[in-house]
Amino acid sequence: GAVVSQHPSRVICKSGTSVKIECRSLDFQATTMFWYRQFPKKSLMLMATSNEGSKATYEQGVEKDKFLINHASLTLSTLTVTSAHPEDSSFYICSVGDWETQYFGPGTRLLVL
Amino acid sequence: AQKITQTQPGMFVQEKEAVTLDCTYDTSDPSYGLFWYKQPSSGEMIFLIYQGSYDQQNATEGRYSLNFQKARKSANLVISASQLGDSAMYFCAMRVNAGGTSYGKLTFGQGTILTVHP
């Protein structure tokens, strides 16, 4: 299966700062990547679809100016949480794949103080 | 709109026994895919098994099998010969064929926490 990495695995930041999370597809050329968010002991919720070379598609209720997505190459998508606040603290996880399989990265735990 | 329901918040099973995790779904799209993922405490999402809506046979992967009952819209996961390492959160997910790049847009159930006792 595809190998997906995320960096950082864990980040703590102060309220008001911006945090960038990288998602790399190590062995799969991904024109599309997906960003999910998960609160403790809850389900995963799709935030946005990252499209290589074009704008991301955001799910209803997700602020595009708050969660900036850049997909500059077939192997890298970044999610930037701008002006982070404590309510943005969550587990962020990306995925790549094909019709029958979606492979997920190891996730990034964000804690905003 | 599609919906996935997992009605078991927690399940307990004795080591070496089999366990069934329930999943029901709802969609009006005739073409869809059903997935099961395992999420241990580390947080990583581990792909377990996939069933396509047009697949005639139930999917199997090692100790995992998917009991696909299309008319009942259920896709239960059966884990045989449970091991201590199977203790984790399990998610059922669905993808509908909405065209374009939607194949990666998974809708997840609420999850079931499985605990395997020695």
mmCIF file of C-alpha atoms in Angstrom:
data_model
loop_
_atom_site.group_PDB
_atom_site.id
_atom_site.type_symbol
_atom_site.label_atom_id
_atom_site.label_comp_id
_atom_site.label_asym_id
_atom_site.label_seq_id
_atom_site.Cartn_x
_atom_site.Cartn_y
_atom_site.Cartn_z
ATOM 1 C CA GLY A 1 0.000 0.000 0.000
ATOM 2 C CA ALA A 2 0.897 3.651 -0.225
ATOM 3 C CA VAL A 3 3.182 5.114 2.431
ATOM 4 C CA VAL A 4 2.060 8.464 3.757
ATOM 5 C CA SER A 5 4.005 10.605 6.173
ATOM 6 C CA GLN A 6 3.020 13.674 8.151
ATOM 7 C CA HIS A 7 5.136 16.279 9.839
ATOM 8 C CA PRO A 8 5.143 17.253 12.604
ATOM 9 C CA SER A 9 3.613 14.388 14.528
ATOM 10 C CA ARG A 10 2.861 16.635 17.434
ATOM 11 C CA VAL A 11 2.859 20.411 17.868
ATOM 12 C CA ILE A 12 2.073 22.768 20.703
ATOM 13 C CA CYS A 13 1.628 26.431 19.900
ATOM 14 C CA LYS A 14 0.363 29.621 21.433
ATOM 15 C CA SER A 15 -2.999 31.051 20.563
ATOM 16 C CA GLY A 16 -2.795 33.399 17.584
ATOM 17 C CA THR A 17 0.105 31.699 15.848
ATOM 18 C CA SER A 18 -0.054 29.756 12.592
ATOM 19 C CA VAL A 19 0.893 26.121 12.256
ATOM 20 C CA LYS A 20 1.821 24.274 9.055
ATOM 21 C CA ILE A 21 1.271 20.532 8.728
ATOM 22 C CA GLU A 22 2.841 18.588 5.864
ATOM 23 C CA CYS A 23 1.455 15.465 4.262
ATOM 24 C CA ARG A 24 3.767 13.510 1.968
ATOM 25 C CA SER A 25 2.920 10.582 -0.245
ATOM 26 C CA LEU A 26 6.196 8.683 -0.398
ATOM 27 C CA ASP A 27 5.419 6.154 -3.118
ATOM 28 C CA PHE A 28 2.139 7.238 -4.663
ATOM 29 C CA GLN A 29 1.633 10.110 -7.076
ATOM 30 C CA ALA A 30 -1.381 11.860 -5.640
ATOM 31 C CA THR A 31 -3.234 14.444 -7.685
ATOM 32 C CA THR A 32 -5.687 14.518 -4.816
ATOM 33 C CA MET A 33 -5.156 14.317 -1.094
ATOM 34 C CA PHE A 34 -7.715 14.539 1.675
ATOM 35 C CA TRP A 35 -7.549 16.251 5.044
ATOM 36 C CA TYR A 36 -9.558 14.977 8.008
ATOM 37 C CA ARG A 37 -9.973 16.181 11.555
ATOM 38 C CA GLN A 38 -10.656 14.042 14.607
ATOM 39 C CA PHE A 39 -11.550 15.050 18.150
ATOM 40 C CA PRO A 40 -10.724 12.651 21.017
ATOM 41 C CA LYS A 41 -12.727 9.435 20.875
ATOM 42 C CA LYS A 42 -14.768 10.816 17.999
ATOM 43 C CA SER A 43 -15.052 10.010 14.338
ATOM 44 C CA LEU A 44 -13.052 11.469 11.472
ATOM 45 C CA MET A 45 -14.588 14.394 9.640
ATOM 46 C CA LEU A 46 -13.472 15.368 6.162
ATOM 47 C CA MET A 47 -12.285 18.960 6.046
ATOM 48 C CA ALA A 48 -11.172 19.429 2.462
ATOM 49 C CA THR A 49 -9.957 17.880 -0.747
ATOM 50 C CA SER A 50 -6.517 19.049 -1.782
ATOM 51 C CA ASN A 51 -6.040 19.239 -5.557
ATOM 52 C CA GLU A 52 -2.577 19.371 -7.109
ATOM 53 C CA GLY A 53 -2.068 22.607 -8.956
ATOM 54 C CA SER A 54 -5.469 24.065 -8.165
ATOM 55 C CA LYS A 55 -7.609 25.286 -5.315
ATOM 56 C CA ALA A 56 -8.724 22.995 -2.548
ATOM 57 C CA THR A 57 -12.364 22.054 -2.145
ATOM 58 C CA TYR A 58 -13.657 22.619 1.360
ATOM 59 C CA GLU A 59 -16.484 20.805 3.081
ATOM 60 C CA GLN A 60 -19.443 22.765 4.333
ATOM 61 C CA GLY A 61 -18.688 24.572 7.561
ATOM 62 C CA VAL A 62 -14.906 24.557 7.132
ATOM 63 C CA GLU A 63 -13.397 28.034 6.891
ATOM 64 C CA LYS A 64 -11.056 28.167 3.919
ATOM 65 C CA ASP A 65 -9.302 31.266 5.237
ATOM 66 C CA LYS A 66 -8.702 29.511 8.533
ATOM 67 C CA PHE A 67 -7.386 26.267 7.089
ATOM 68 C CA LEU A 68 -5.147 27.056 4.134
ATOM 69 C CA ILE A 69 -4.316 24.141 1.879
ATOM 70 C CA ASN A 70 -1.554 24.048 -0.688
ATOM 71 C CA HIS A 71 -0.890 21.089 -2.975
ATOM 72 C CA ALA A 72 2.166 22.120 -4.944
ATOM 73 C CA SER A 73 3.327 18.715 -6.134
ATOM 74 C CA LEU A 74 2.108 15.151 -6.608
ATOM 75 C CA THR A 75 3.696 14.148 -3.328
ATOM 76 C CA LEU A 76 3.113 17.052 -0.965
ATOM 77 C CA SER A 77 0.095 18.809 0.474
ATOM 78 C CA THR A 78 0.234 21.272 3.349
ATOM 79 C CA LEU A 79 -2.436 22.394 5.769
ATOM 80 C CA THR A 80 -1.857 25.677 7.565
ATOM 81 C CA VAL A 81 -3.991 26.488 10.577
ATOM 82 C CA THR A 82 -3.936 30.267 10.668
ATOM 83 C CA SER A 83 -4.310 32.263 13.880
ATOM 84 C CA ALA A 84 -4.850 29.088 15.831
ATOM 85 C CA HIS A 85 -7.121 29.070 18.861
ATOM 86 C CA PRO A 86 -7.656 26.446 21.572
ATOM 87 C CA GLU A 87 -10.762 25.145 19.775
ATOM 88 C CA ASP A 88 -8.519 24.211 16.818
ATOM 89 C CA SER A 89 -6.753 21.677 19.031
ATOM 90 C CA SER A 90 -7.372 18.354 17.363
ATOM 91 C CA PHE A 91 -5.873 15.417 15.502
ATOM 92 C CA TYR A 92 -5.329 16.216 11.826
ATOM 93 C CA ILE A 93 -4.836 13.354 9.398
ATOM 94 C CA CYS A 94 -4.393 13.188 5.647
ATOM 95 C CA SER A 95 -5.078 10.425 3.172
ATOM 96 C CA VAL A 96 -4.201 9.407 -0.387
ATOM 97 C CA GLY A 97 -5.274 6.467 -2.456
ATOM 98 C CA ASP A 98 -7.393 5.105 -5.204
ATOM 99 C CA TRP A 99 -10.878 3.775 -5.728
ATOM 100 C CA GLU A 100 -10.629 0.806 -3.402
ATOM 101 C CA THR A 101 -8.219 2.040 -0.783
ATOM 102 C CA GLN A 102 -7.418 5.197 1.098
ATOM 103 C CA TYR A 103 -4.150 5.208 2.996
ATOM 104 C CA PHE A 104 -3.837 7.522 5.922
ATOM 105 C CA GLY A 105 -0.858 9.351 7.308
ATOM 106 C CA PRO A 106 0.097 8.876 10.966
ATOM 107 C CA GLY A 107 -1.623 12.121 11.925
ATOM 108 C CA THR A 108 -0.608 15.360 13.643
ATOM 109 C CA ARG A 109 -1.752 16.224 17.136
ATOM 110 C CA LEU A 110 -2.181 19.966 17.510
ATOM 111 C CA LEU A 111 -2.522 21.588 20.919
ATOM 112 C CA VAL A 112 -3.172 25.299 21.032
ATOM 113 C CA LEU A 113 -2.580 26.943 24.400
ATOM 114 C CA ALA B 1 -26.756 12.101 1.596
ATOM 115 C CA GLN B 2 -24.942 9.070 2.862
ATOM 116 C CA LYS B 3 -24.813 7.909 6.440
ATOM 117 C CA ILE B 4 -22.876 5.280 8.336
ATOM 118 C CA THR B 5 -23.990 3.983 11.727
ATOM 119 C CA GLN B 6 -22.053 1.959 14.254
ATOM 120 C CA THR B 7 -24.329 1.254 17.212
ATOM 121 C CA GLN B 8 -21.785 -0.422 19.493
ATOM 122 C CA PRO B 9 -19.714 2.168 21.385
ATOM 123 C CA GLY B 10 -17.722 -0.624 23.018
ATOM 124 C CA MET B 11 -17.280 -4.358 22.620
ATOM 125 C CA PHE B 12 -15.452 -6.941 24.720
ATOM 126 C CA VAL B 13 -14.162 -10.284 23.528
ATOM 127 C CA GLN B 14 -12.078 -13.069 25.006
ATOM 128 C CA GLU B 15 -8.753 -13.772 23.369
ATOM 129 C CA LYS B 16 -8.980 -16.407 20.592
ATOM 130 C CA GLU B 17 -12.717 -15.937 20.189
ATOM 131 C CA ALA B 18 -14.478 -14.319 17.234
ATOM 132 C CA VAL B 19 -16.214 -10.958 17.411
ATOM 133 C CA THR B 20 -18.591 -9.097 15.101
ATOM 134 C CA LEU B 21 -18.609 -5.321 14.853
ATOM 135 C CA ASP B 22 -21.814 -3.899 13.422
ATOM 136 C CA CYS B 23 -22.113 -1.319 10.670
ATOM 137 C CA THR B 24 -25.169 -0.164 8.767
ATOM 138 C CA TYR B 25 -25.221 2.354 5.980
ATOM 139 C CA ASP B 26 -27.629 4.408 3.978
ATOM 140 C CA THR B 27 -27.180 5.732 0.476
ATOM 141 C CA SER B 28 -29.279 6.071 -2.630
ATOM 142 C CA ASP B 29 -26.249 5.700 -4.887
ATOM 143 C CA PRO B 30 -26.019 2.205 -6.438
ATOM 144 C CA SER B 31 -22.226 2.395 -6.650
ATOM 145 C CA TYR B 32 -20.406 2.649 -3.365
ATOM 146 C CA GLY B 33 -17.575 1.170 -1.378
ATOM 147 C CA LEU B 34 -17.383 0.128 2.240
ATOM 148 C CA PHE B 35 -14.214 0.177 4.309
ATOM 149 C CA TRP B 36 -13.105 -0.894 7.750
ATOM 150 C CA TYR B 37 -10.206 0.764 9.523
ATOM 151 C CA LYS B 38 -8.478 0.025 12.813
ATOM 152 C CA GLN B 39 -7.191 2.910 14.916
ATOM 153 C CA PRO B 40 -4.945 1.948 17.843
ATOM 154 C CA SER B 41 -4.129 4.417 20.601
ATOM 155 C CA SER B 42 -1.258 5.794 18.506
ATOM 156 C CA GLY B 43 -3.850 7.323 16.194
ATOM 157 C CA GLU B 44 -2.787 5.806 12.893
ATOM 158 C CA MET B 45 -5.584 4.570 10.652
ATOM 159 C CA ILE B 46 -4.891 1.031 9.491
ATOM 160 C CA PHE B 47 -6.824 -0.192 6.457
ATOM 161 C CA LEU B 48 -8.370 -3.603 7.077
ATOM 162 C CA ILE B 49 -10.803 -4.536 4.342
ATOM 163 C CA TYR B 50 -12.832 -3.211 1.408
ATOM 164 C CA GLN B 51 -16.164 -4.265 -0.117
ATOM 165 C CA GLY B 52 -17.551 -2.845 -3.322
ATOM 166 C CA SER B 53 -21.296 -2.583 -3.792
ATOM 167 C CA TYR B 54 -21.173 -4.779 -6.872
ATOM 168 C CA ASP B 55 -18.926 -7.425 -5.377
ATOM 169 C CA GLN B 56 -20.733 -10.763 -5.336
ATOM 170 C CA GLN B 57 -18.686 -12.329 -2.590
ATOM 171 C CA ASN B 58 -17.921 -11.143 0.906
ATOM 172 C CA ALA B 59 -14.448 -9.675 1.250
ATOM 173 C CA THR B 60 -11.891 -11.481 3.381
ATOM 174 C CA GLU B 61 -8.396 -10.501 4.484
ATOM 175 C CA GLY B 62 -6.695 -12.939 6.798
ATOM 176 C CA ARG B 63 -8.587 -12.932 10.095
ATOM 177 C CA TYR B 64 -10.916 -10.205 8.886
ATOM 178 C CA SER B 65 -14.061 -10.812 6.907
ATOM 179 C CA LEU B 66 -16.856 -8.506 5.931
ATOM 180 C CA ASN B 67 -20.414 -9.813 6.227
ATOM 181 C CA PHE B 68 -22.032 -7.816 3.438
ATOM 182 C CA GLN B 69 -25.842 -7.911 3.456
ATOM 183 C CA LYS B 70 -26.827 -5.524 0.700
ATOM 184 C CA ALA B 71 -30.583 -5.745 1.155
ATOM 185 C CA ARG B 72 -30.217 -4.941 4.851
ATOM 186 C CA LYS B 73 -27.564 -2.306 4.107
ATOM 187 C CA SER B 74 -25.201 -3.784 6.620
ATOM 188 C CA ALA B 75 -21.463 -4.409 6.416
ATOM 189 C CA ASN B 76 -20.397 -6.058 9.646
ATOM 190 C CA LEU B 77 -16.752 -6.818 10.350
ATOM 191 C CA VAL B 78 -15.931 -10.250 11.719
ATOM 192 C CA ILE B 79 -12.602 -10.742 13.445
ATOM 193 C CA SER B 80 -11.754 -14.376 14.020
ATOM 194 C CA ALA B 81 -9.355 -15.685 16.671
ATOM 195 C CA SER B 82 -9.048 -12.349 18.467
ATOM 196 C CA GLN B 83 -5.623 -11.287 19.690
ATOM 197 C CA LEU B 84 -4.647 -8.831 22.405
ATOM 198 C CA GLY B 85 -3.249 -6.569 19.702
ATOM 199 C CA ASP B 86 -6.702 -6.259 18.182
ATOM 200 C CA SER B 87 -7.723 -3.930 21.011
ATOM 201 C CA ALA B 88 -8.378 -0.601 19.286
ATOM 202 C CA MET B 89 -11.050 1.674 17.861
ATOM 203 C CA TYR B 90 -12.647 0.338 14.696
ATOM 204 C CA PHE B 91 -14.288 2.539 12.091
ATOM 205 C CA CYS B 92 -16.624 1.640 9.277
ATOM 206 C CA ALA B 93 -16.573 4.067 6.352
ATOM 207 C CA MET B 94 -18.346 4.516 3.058
ATOM 208 C CA ARG B 95 -17.492 6.136 -0.224
ATOM 209 C CA VAL B 96 -20.075 6.843 -2.889
ATOM 210 C CA ASN B 97 -19.408 7.265 -6.566
ATOM 211 C CA ALA B 98 -20.133 10.944 -6.859
ATOM 212 C CA GLY B 99 -17.730 11.371 -9.749
ATOM 213 C CA GLY B 100 -14.457 13.245 -10.102
ATOM 214 C CA THR B 101 -12.129 12.977 -7.160
ATOM 215 C CA SER B 102 -14.817 11.986 -4.697
ATOM 216 C CA TYR B 103 -13.370 8.500 -4.317
ATOM 217 C CA GLY B 104 -11.360 9.696 -1.366
ATOM 218 C CA LYS B 105 -14.221 11.325 0.453
ATOM 219 C CA LEU B 106 -15.041 8.831 3.124
ATOM 220 C CA THR B 107 -17.928 9.153 5.529
ATOM 221 C CA PHE B 108 -17.104 7.477 8.825
ATOM 222 C CA GLY B 109 -19.234 5.838 11.468
ATOM 223 C CA GLN B 110 -18.951 6.742 15.129
ATOM 224 C CA GLY B 111 -16.513 3.955 15.839
ATOM 225 C CA THR B 112 -16.473 0.950 18.160
ATOM 226 C CA ILE B 113 -13.850 0.452 20.856
ATOM 227 C CA LEU B 114 -12.875 -3.214 20.958
ATOM 228 C CA THR B 115 -11.207 -4.614 24.043
ATOM 229 C CA VAL B 116 -9.701 -8.090 23.915
ATOM 230 C CA HIS B 117 -9.350 -9.791 27.294
ATOM 231 C CA PRO B 118 -6.668 -12.419 27.948
#
